XYZ file of C-alpha atoms in Angstrom:
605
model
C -22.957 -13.157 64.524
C -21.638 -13.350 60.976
C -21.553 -9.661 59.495
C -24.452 -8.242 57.314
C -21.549 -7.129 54.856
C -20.660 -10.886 54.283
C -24.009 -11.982 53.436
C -24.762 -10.318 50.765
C -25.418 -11.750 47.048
C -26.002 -9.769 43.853
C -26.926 -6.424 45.493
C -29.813 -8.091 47.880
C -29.700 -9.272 51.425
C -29.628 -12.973 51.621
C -30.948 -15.697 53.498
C -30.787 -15.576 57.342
C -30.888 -19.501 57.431
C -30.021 -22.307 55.173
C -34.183 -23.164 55.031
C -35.010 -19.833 54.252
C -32.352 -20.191 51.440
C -33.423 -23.417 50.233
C -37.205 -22.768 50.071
C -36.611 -19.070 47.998
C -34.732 -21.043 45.342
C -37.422 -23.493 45.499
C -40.056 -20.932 45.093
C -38.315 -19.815 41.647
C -37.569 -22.941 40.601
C -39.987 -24.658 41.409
C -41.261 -27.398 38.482
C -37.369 -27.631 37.875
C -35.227 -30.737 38.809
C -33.688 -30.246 42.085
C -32.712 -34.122 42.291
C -32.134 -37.217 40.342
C -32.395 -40.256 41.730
C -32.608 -44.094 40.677
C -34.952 -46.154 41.989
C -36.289 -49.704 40.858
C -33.925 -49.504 37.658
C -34.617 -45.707 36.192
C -33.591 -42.482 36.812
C -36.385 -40.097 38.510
C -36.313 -36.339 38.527
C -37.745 -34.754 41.621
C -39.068 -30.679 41.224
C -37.358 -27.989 44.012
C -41.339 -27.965 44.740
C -41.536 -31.675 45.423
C -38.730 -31.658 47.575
C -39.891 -28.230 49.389
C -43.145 -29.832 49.921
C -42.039 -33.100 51.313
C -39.273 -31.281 53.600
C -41.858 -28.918 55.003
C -44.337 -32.328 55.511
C -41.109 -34.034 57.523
C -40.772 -30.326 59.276
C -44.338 -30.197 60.546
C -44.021 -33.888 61.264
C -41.764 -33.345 63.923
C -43.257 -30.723 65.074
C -46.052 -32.850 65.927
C -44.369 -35.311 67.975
C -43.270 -32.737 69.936
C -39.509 -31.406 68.646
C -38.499 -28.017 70.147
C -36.663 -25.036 68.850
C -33.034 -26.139 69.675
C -33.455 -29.991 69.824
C -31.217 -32.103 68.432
C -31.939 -35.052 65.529
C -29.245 -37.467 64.531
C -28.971 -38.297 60.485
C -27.440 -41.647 59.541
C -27.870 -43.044 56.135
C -26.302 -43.269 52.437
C -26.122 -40.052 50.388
C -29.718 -40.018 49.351
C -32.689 -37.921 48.764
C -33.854 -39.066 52.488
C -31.016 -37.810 54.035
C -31.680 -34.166 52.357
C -35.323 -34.558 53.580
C -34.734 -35.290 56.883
C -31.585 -32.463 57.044
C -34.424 -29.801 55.936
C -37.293 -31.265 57.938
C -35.077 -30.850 61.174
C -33.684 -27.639 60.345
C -37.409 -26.230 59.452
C -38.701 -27.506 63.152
C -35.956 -25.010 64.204
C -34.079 -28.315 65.788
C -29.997 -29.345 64.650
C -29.051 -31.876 62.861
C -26.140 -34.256 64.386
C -24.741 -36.208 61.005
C -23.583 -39.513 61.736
C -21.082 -42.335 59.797
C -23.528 -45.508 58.707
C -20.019 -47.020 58.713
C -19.810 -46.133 62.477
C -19.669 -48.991 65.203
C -22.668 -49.101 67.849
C -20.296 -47.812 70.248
C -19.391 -44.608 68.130
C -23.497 -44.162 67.975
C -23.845 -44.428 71.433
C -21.535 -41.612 72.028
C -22.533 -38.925 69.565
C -25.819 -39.486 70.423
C -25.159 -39.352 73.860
C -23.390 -36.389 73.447
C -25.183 -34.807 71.318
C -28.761 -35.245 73.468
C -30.332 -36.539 70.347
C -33.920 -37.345 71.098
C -34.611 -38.688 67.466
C -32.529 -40.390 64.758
C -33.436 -40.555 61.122
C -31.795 -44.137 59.407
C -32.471 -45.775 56.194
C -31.998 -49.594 56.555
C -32.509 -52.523 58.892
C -28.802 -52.986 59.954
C -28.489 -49.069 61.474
C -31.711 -49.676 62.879
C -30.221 -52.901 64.635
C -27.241 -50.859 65.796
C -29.114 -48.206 67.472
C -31.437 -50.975 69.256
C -27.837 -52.730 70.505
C -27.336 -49.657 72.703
C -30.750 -47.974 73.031
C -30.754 -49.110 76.538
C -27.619 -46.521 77.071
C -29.271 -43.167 75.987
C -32.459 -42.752 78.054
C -32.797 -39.316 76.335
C -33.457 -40.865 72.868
C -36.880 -41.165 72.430
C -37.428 -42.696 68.779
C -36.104 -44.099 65.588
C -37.712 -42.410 61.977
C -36.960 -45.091 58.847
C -36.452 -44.120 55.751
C -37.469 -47.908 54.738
C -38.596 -51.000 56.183
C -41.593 -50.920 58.532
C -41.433 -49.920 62.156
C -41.709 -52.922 64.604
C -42.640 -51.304 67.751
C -43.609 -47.868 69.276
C -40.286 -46.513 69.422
C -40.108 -46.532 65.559
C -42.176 -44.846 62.842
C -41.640 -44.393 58.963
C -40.302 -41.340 57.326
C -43.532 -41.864 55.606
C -45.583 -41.493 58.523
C -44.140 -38.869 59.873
C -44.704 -36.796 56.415
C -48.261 -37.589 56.647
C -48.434 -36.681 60.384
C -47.027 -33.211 59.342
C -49.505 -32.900 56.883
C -52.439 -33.122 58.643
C -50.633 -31.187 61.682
C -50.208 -28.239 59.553
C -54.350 -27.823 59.121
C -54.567 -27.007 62.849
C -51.172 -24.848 62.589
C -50.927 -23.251 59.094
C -48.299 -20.772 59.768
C -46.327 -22.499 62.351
C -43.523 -23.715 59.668
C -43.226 -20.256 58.646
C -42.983 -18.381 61.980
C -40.445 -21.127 62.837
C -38.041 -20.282 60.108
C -38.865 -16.464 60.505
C -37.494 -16.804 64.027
C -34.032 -19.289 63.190
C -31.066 -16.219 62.476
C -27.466 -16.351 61.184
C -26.456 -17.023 64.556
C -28.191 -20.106 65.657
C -26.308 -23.962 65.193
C -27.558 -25.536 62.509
C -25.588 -28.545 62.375
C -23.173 -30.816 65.162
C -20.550 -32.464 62.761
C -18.397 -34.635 64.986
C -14.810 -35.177 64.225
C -13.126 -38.359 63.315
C -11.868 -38.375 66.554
C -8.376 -40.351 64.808
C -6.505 -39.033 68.829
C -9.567 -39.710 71.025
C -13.170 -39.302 71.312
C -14.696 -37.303 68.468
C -15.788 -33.769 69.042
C -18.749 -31.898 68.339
C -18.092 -29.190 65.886
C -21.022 -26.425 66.491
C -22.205 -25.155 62.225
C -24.607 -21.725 62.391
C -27.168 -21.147 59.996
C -24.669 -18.209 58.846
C -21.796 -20.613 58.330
C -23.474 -22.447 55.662
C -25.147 -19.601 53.758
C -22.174 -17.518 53.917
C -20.197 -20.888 51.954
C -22.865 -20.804 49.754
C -23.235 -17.562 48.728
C -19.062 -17.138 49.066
C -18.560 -20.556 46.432
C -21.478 -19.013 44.424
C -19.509 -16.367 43.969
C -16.345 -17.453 42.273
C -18.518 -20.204 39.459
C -17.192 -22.944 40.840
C -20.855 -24.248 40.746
C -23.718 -22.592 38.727
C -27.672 -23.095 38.442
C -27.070 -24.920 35.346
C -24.914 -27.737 36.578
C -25.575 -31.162 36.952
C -23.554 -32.336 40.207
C -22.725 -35.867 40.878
C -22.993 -36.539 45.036
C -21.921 -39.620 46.504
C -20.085 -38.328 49.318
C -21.116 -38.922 53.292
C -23.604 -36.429 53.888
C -22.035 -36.791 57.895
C -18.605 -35.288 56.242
C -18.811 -30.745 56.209
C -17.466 -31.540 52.583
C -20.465 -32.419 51.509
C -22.318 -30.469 53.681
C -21.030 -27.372 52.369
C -21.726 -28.630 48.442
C -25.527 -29.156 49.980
C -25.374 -25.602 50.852
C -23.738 -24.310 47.251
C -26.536 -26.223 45.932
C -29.377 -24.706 47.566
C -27.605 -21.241 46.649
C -27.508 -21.569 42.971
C -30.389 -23.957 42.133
C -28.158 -26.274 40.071
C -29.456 -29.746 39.811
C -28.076 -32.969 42.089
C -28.015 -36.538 40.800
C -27.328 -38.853 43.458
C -25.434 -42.212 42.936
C -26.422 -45.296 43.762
C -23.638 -46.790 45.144
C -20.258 -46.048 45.494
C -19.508 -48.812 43.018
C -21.722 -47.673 40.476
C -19.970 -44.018 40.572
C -18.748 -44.231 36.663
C -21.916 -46.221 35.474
C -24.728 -43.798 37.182
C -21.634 -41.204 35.949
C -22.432 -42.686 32.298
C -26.042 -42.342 32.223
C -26.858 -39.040 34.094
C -23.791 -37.053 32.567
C -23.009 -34.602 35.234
C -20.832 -31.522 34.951
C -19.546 -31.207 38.347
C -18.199 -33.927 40.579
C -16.977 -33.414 44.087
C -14.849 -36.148 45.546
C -11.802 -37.259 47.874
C -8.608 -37.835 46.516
C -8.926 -41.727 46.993
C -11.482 -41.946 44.209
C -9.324 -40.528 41.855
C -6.189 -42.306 43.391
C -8.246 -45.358 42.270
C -8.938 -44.521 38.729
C -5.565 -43.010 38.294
C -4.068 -46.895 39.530
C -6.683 -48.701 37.227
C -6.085 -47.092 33.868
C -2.201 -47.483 34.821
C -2.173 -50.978 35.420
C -4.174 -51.861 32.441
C -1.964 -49.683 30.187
C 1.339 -51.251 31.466
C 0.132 -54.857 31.160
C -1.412 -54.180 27.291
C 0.371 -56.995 25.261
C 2.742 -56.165 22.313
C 3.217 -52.346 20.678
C 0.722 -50.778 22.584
C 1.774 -51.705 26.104
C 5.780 -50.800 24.690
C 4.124 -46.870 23.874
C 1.926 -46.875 26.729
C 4.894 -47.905 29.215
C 6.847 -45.326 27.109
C 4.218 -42.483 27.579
C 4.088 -43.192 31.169
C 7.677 -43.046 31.896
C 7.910 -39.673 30.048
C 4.527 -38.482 32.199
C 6.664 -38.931 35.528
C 9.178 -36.684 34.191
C 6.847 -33.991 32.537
C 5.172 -33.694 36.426
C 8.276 -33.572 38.102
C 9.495 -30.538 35.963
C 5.647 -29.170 36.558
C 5.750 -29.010 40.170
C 9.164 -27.235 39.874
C 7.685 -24.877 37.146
C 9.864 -26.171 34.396
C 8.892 -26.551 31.233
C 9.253 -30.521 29.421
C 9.494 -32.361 26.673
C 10.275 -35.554 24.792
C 10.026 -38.010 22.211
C 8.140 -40.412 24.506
C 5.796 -37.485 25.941
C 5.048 -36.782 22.255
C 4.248 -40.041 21.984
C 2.007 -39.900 24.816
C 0.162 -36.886 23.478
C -0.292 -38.445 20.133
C -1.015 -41.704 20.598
C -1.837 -42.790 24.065
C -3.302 -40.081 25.799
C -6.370 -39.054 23.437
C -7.492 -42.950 23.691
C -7.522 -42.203 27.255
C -9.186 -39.391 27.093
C -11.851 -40.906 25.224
C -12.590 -43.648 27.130
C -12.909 -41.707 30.474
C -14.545 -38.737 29.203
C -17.248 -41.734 27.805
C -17.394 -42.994 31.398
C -18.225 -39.616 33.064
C -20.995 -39.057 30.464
C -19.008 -36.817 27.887
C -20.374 -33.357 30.170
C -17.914 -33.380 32.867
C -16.965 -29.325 33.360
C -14.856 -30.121 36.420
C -13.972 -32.436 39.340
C -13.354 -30.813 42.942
C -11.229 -32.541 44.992
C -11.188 -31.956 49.121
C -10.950 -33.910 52.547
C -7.465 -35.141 51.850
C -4.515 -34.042 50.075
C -4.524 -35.020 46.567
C -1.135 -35.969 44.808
C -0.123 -33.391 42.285
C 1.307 -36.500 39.647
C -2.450 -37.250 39.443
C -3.718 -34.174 39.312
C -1.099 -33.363 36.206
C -2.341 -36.705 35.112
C -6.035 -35.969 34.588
C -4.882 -32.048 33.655
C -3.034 -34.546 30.763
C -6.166 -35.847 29.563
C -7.768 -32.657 29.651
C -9.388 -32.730 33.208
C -9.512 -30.354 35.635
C -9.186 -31.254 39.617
C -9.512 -27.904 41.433
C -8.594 -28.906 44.905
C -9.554 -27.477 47.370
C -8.878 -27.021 51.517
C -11.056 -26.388 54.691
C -11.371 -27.683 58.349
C -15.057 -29.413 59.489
C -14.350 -26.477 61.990
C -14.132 -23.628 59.113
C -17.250 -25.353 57.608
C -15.005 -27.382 55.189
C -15.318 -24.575 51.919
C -12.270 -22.635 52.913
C -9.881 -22.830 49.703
C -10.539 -23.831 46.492
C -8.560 -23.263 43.172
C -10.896 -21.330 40.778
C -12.000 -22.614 37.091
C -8.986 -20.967 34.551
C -6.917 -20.221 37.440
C -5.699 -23.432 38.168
C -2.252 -24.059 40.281
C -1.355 -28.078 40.598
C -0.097 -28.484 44.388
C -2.048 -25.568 45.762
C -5.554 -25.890 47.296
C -6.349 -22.286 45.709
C -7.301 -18.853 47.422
C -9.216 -18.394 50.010
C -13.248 -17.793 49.427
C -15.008 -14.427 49.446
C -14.605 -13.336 52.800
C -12.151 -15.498 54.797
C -8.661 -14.134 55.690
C -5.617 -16.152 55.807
C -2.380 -15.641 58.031
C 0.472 -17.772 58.704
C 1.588 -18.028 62.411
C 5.104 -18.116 62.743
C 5.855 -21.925 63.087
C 4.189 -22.070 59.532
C 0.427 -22.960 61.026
C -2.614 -21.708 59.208
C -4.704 -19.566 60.804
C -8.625 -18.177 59.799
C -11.379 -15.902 60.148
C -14.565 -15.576 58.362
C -17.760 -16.530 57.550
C -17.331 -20.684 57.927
C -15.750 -20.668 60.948
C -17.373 -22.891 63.736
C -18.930 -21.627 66.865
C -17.227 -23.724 68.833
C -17.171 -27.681 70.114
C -20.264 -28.568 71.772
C -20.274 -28.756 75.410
C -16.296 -28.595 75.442
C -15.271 -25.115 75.710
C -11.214 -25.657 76.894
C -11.030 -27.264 73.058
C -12.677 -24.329 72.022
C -10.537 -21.942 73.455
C -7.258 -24.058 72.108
C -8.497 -23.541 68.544
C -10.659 -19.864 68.292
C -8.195 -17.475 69.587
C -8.458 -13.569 69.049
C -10.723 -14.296 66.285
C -8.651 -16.685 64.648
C -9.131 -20.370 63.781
C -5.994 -22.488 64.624
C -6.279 -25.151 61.952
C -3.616 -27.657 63.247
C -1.990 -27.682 59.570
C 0.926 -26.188 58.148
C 1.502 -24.385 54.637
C 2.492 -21.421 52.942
C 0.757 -18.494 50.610
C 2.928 -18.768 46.941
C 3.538 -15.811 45.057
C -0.361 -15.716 43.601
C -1.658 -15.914 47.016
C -2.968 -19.230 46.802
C -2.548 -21.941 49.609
C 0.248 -25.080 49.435
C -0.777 -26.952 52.692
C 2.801 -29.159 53.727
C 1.766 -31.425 56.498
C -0.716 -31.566 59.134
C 1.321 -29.876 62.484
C 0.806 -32.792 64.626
C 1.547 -35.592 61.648
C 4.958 -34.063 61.284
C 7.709 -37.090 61.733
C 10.669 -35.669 64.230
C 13.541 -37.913 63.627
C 16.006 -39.099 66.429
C 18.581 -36.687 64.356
C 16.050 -33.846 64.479
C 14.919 -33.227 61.104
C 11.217 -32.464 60.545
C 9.320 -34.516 57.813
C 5.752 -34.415 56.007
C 4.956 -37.874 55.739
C 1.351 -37.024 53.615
C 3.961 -36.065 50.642
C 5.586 -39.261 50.824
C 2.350 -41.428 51.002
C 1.094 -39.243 48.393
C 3.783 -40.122 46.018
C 3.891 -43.639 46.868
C 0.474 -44.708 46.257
C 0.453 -43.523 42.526
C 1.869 -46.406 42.069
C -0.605 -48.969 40.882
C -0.075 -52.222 43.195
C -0.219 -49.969 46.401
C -3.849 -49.144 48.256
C -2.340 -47.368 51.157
C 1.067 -46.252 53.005
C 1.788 -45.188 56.413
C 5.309 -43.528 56.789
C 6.706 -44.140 60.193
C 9.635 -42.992 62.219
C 8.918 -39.927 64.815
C 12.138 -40.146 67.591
C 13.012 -42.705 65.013
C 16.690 -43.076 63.800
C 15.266 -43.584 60.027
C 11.813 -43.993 58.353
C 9.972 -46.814 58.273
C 6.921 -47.753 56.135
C 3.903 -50.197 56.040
C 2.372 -50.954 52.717
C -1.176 -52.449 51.255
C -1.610 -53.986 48.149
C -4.171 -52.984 45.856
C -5.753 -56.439 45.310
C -6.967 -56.246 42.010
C -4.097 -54.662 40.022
C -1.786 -56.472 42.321
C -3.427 -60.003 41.068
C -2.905 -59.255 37.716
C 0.285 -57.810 37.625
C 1.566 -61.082 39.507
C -0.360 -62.931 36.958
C 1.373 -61.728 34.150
C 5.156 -61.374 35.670
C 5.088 -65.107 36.505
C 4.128 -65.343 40.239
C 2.440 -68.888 41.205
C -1.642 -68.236 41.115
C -2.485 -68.896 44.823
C 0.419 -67.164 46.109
C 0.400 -64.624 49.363
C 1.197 -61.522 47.432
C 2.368 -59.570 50.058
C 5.499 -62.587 50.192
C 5.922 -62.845 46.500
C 9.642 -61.375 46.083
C 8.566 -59.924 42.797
C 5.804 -57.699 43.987
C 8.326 -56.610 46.754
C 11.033 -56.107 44.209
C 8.137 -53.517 42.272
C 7.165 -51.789 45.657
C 11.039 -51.233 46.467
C 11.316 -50.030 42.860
C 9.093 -47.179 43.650
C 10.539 -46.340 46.851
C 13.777 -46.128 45.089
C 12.386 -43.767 42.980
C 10.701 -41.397 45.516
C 14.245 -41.717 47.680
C 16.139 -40.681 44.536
C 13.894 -37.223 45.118
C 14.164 -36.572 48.955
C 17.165 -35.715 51.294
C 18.629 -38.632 52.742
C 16.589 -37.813 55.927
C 13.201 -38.268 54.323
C 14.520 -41.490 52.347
C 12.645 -44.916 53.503
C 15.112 -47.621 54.468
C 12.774 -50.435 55.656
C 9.298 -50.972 54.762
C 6.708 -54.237 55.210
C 3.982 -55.150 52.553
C 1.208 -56.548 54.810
C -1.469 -59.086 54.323
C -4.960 -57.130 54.217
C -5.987 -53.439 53.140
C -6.567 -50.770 55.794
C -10.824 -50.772 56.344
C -12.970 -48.793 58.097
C -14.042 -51.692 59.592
C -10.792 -52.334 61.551
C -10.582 -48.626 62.773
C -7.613 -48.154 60.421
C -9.279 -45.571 58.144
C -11.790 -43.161 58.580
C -15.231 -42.507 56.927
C -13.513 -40.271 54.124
C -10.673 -42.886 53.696
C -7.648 -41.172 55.584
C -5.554 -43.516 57.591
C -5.741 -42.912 61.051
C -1.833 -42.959 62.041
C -2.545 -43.764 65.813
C -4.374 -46.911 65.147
C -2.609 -48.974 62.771
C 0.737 -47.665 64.871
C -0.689 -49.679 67.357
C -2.299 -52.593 65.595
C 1.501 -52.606 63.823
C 3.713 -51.697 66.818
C 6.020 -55.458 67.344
C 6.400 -54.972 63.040
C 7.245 -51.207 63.176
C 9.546 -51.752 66.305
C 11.121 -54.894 64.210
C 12.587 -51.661 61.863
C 14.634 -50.446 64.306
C 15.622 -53.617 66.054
C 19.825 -53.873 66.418
């Protein structure tokens, strides 16, 4: 049971459930915008009443078809205002929500729902419908599928829409049911099962209270990182605790959410909403780091010669940065002068001209492109947590920002190093446990204390540098211990690389395997004179670029942590192959496996 101390706000006791939370601020607030949405070509602002109203309908809804205090409800779907329904009509019925990858393979359903003992699943199109049909026939305790779109085909369906108006008229014969139910639901009881990525086995189901999530959102209220009002941009998974816990901010300080619709219309729903606040994983701004690069550097004539000279100063100026040096140049001045305000410009035009901040989590984000945007006049606060420690653990606060740092830790989580450098916490976000698996449990909650699996350190102003994760740490065959996220950080600023996977554990040296970023690498072959038509990944002048850059990060690192061998290879890492998961990280095991005769090749006499 979180403590009464920790959840308190402003001088009043708060919430005892993420509902009860949620439906105060929509009592205040109610004719305000809660959400903007596009549908059928124009933007559409729903009221914190509208939404209330509508959750409350889905509530009752389930109710009436027979959900019971403690029942569990699967969610898979895009980032949408349907998702948010669904999330507060389960939680209202008193049941948990079990999030769920659309990306996911019918397999990976099977066993989360399985797992889980969902006896419902919300979806919003025909293909997740399809995949939960393929293996229906495997979980005899699911009992029905509730679409967000579409029309249902047979019993075992039924629209969200139906199930709204079944609430309705449910709630005439039980007025005060919805209230009683929320009335009873304390700090204490799950709210959510978030299951892991599962990139060493089968994932596991990662037990969320009602008290984890108000606690983060009360504790992020706190420190302005979001306030009532901002105008947040959401397109990440609503399965991922990242943006779980930015749901949860959101009901805390009323601010308003727009959400995208796509992921490839990010900057142009950016451009017409103009948020203030923008949550995202590093590989978002990874990408528009690598697209304003390569355009830059392949500008014909004067301006390509100053941009290429602005650039080359920039990797100097944020090498002295992380080493808290101060820098300067003719070039850089050049930079600041000429080349980096028309930057600025044209980016600040694509995020609408409002953006306050971005907040960067779920991976860790290289520090060059974090000085890069800080350049421009951007802030990234990055920021660390664990879907076990409810995922808002760290963050680096607005004015008090430290490049290469995920921040301090929020209002009311401690932070201790163990002794081989792991990271260890206790507060408010932790987890209850894994459902239904209480030997992993007991290997991560010890005395208190969540065992996070990663290594760091506190610097001088307290504030969390996170090295490696413990069990990604490369062991050489001499014995010398290397973080291969820094490397593959480093690497993939440059602008013809997607991804990198730095090999070499019991290995005499490391190894690497490289993916092309498509696009820029297309162009830049274009213009240095490679044959249109040719396989990239064999063209001896895009190898001769990616061996340039792994000169340059080798010039940095001891000769241990240098890579001596590395293979460009035909097609990106997807989700679809397994290679990545839902919030882009590559998952080591697999593509050590779908690239073991290659990687073994390295180290061939």
């Amino acid at each position: 049971m979180i403590a009464e101390a920790e959840l308190l706000r402003k001088g009043a006791t708060a919430a005892r459930n993420l509902v009860a939370l949620f439906e105060s601020q929509a009592q205040v607030r109610a004719e305000r915008t809660a959400v903007k949405m596009k549908r059928e070509g124009r933007w559409q602002d729903v009221s914190w009443a509208d939404v209330a109203r509508r959750a409350r309908d889905v509530s009752d809804g389930l109710a009436a078809i027979g959900l019971r205090p403690g029942d569990r409800v699967a969610i898979i779907g895009e980032t949408n205002l349907e998702w948010i329904l669904a999330d507060l009509g389960v939680l209202g019925a008193a049941g948990i929500t079990v999030t769920i990858y659309q990306s996911n393979k019918p397999a990976e359903f099977q066993y989360i729902l399985a797992d889980a003992g969902a006896r419902f699943v919300f979806c919003d199109t025909d293909v997740q419908v399809a995949k939960i049909r393929e293996v229906r026939g495997k979980l005899p305790a699911l009992e029905g599928i509730i679409r967000a779109t579409g029309t249902a085909a047979d019993p075992f369906e039924r629209t969200l829409a139906d199930l709204e108006r079944a609430g309705a008229e449910w709630r005439r014969a039980n007025p005060d049911a919805h209230a009683a139910r929320v009335a009873a639901l304390g700090p204490d009881d799950p709210a959510s099962f978030i299951y892991t990525s599962g990139t060493t086995g089968n994932p596991k189901g990662v037990v969320l209270t009602h008290g984890n999530w108000v606690y983060e959102g009360y504790a992020v209220e706190q420190i302005d990182l979001i306030g009532p009002n901002d105008l947040v941009l959401m397109f990440l998974p609503m399965a991922h605790s990242f943006a779980k816990v930015i749901e949860a901010v959101w009901f805390a300080t009323g601010a308003t959410c727009a959400f995208v619709e796509s992921l490839e219309k990010i900057l142009d729903n950016a451009s017409e909403v103009r948020p203030t606040v923008m949550p995202s994983v590093p590989r978002i701004f990874e990408k528009a780091y690598n697209t304003v690069v390569s355009k830059g550097l392949s500008t014909p004539g004067l301006k390509g010669k100053l941009f290429q000279l602005a650039m080359e100063s920039f990797d100097q100026y944020a090498t002295a940065a992380d080493q808290g040096k101060p820098y300067s140049s003719f070039g850089f001045l050049v930079g600041k002068k000429l080349v980096f305000p028309k930057l600025t410009h044209a980016l600040n035009e694509r995020f609408g001209g409002r953006m306050r901040l971005f907040v960067s989590g779920g991976a860790p984000l290289s520090p060059k492109i974090a000085h890069f945007f800080d350049v421009l006049g951007f802030t990234i606060l990055e920021g660390y947590g664990l879907t076990e420690s409810s995922a808002g653990t760290f963050v680096n606060r607005p004015g008090r920002n430290r490049i290469g740092t995920v921040g301090p830790p929020v209002p009311g989580t401690e932070v201790r190093i163990a002794e081989d450098g792991e990271v260890l916490l206790r507060g408010g976000g932790v987890m209850k446990g894994y459902y239904n698996a209480p030997e992993a449990t007991a290997e991560v909650l010890k005395d208190g204390w969540l065992y996070t699996g990663d290594i760091g350190y506190l610097d001088e102003a307290g504030h969390l540098k996170i090295t490696d994760r413990k069990k990604d740490i490369i062991v050489t065959a001499g014995g010398k211990n290397v973080a291969p996220q820094n490397l593959e950080n480093e690497l993939k600023t440059e602008p013809l690389i997607s991804q990198v996977m730095v090999h070499g554990d019991k290995r005499k040296f490391l190894s690497a395997i490289v993916t092309l970023n498509e696009e820029n690498a297309r162009k830049w072959a274009t213009d240095s004179g490679v044959p249109a038509g040719a396989a990239l990944h064999e063209a001896p002048q895009v190898r001769a670029q990616i061996q340039k850059a792994i000169d340059a990060l080798n010039a940095k690192q001891a000769s241990y942590s240098t890579i001596k061998r590395f293979a460009i290879v035909p097609r990106d890492f997807t989700q679809e192959s397994g290679e990545l998961t839902p919030t882009l990280k590559v998952k080591r095991k697999v593509v050590t496996q779908n690239y073991r005769t290659l990687l073994d090749s390295f180290y061939a006499e």
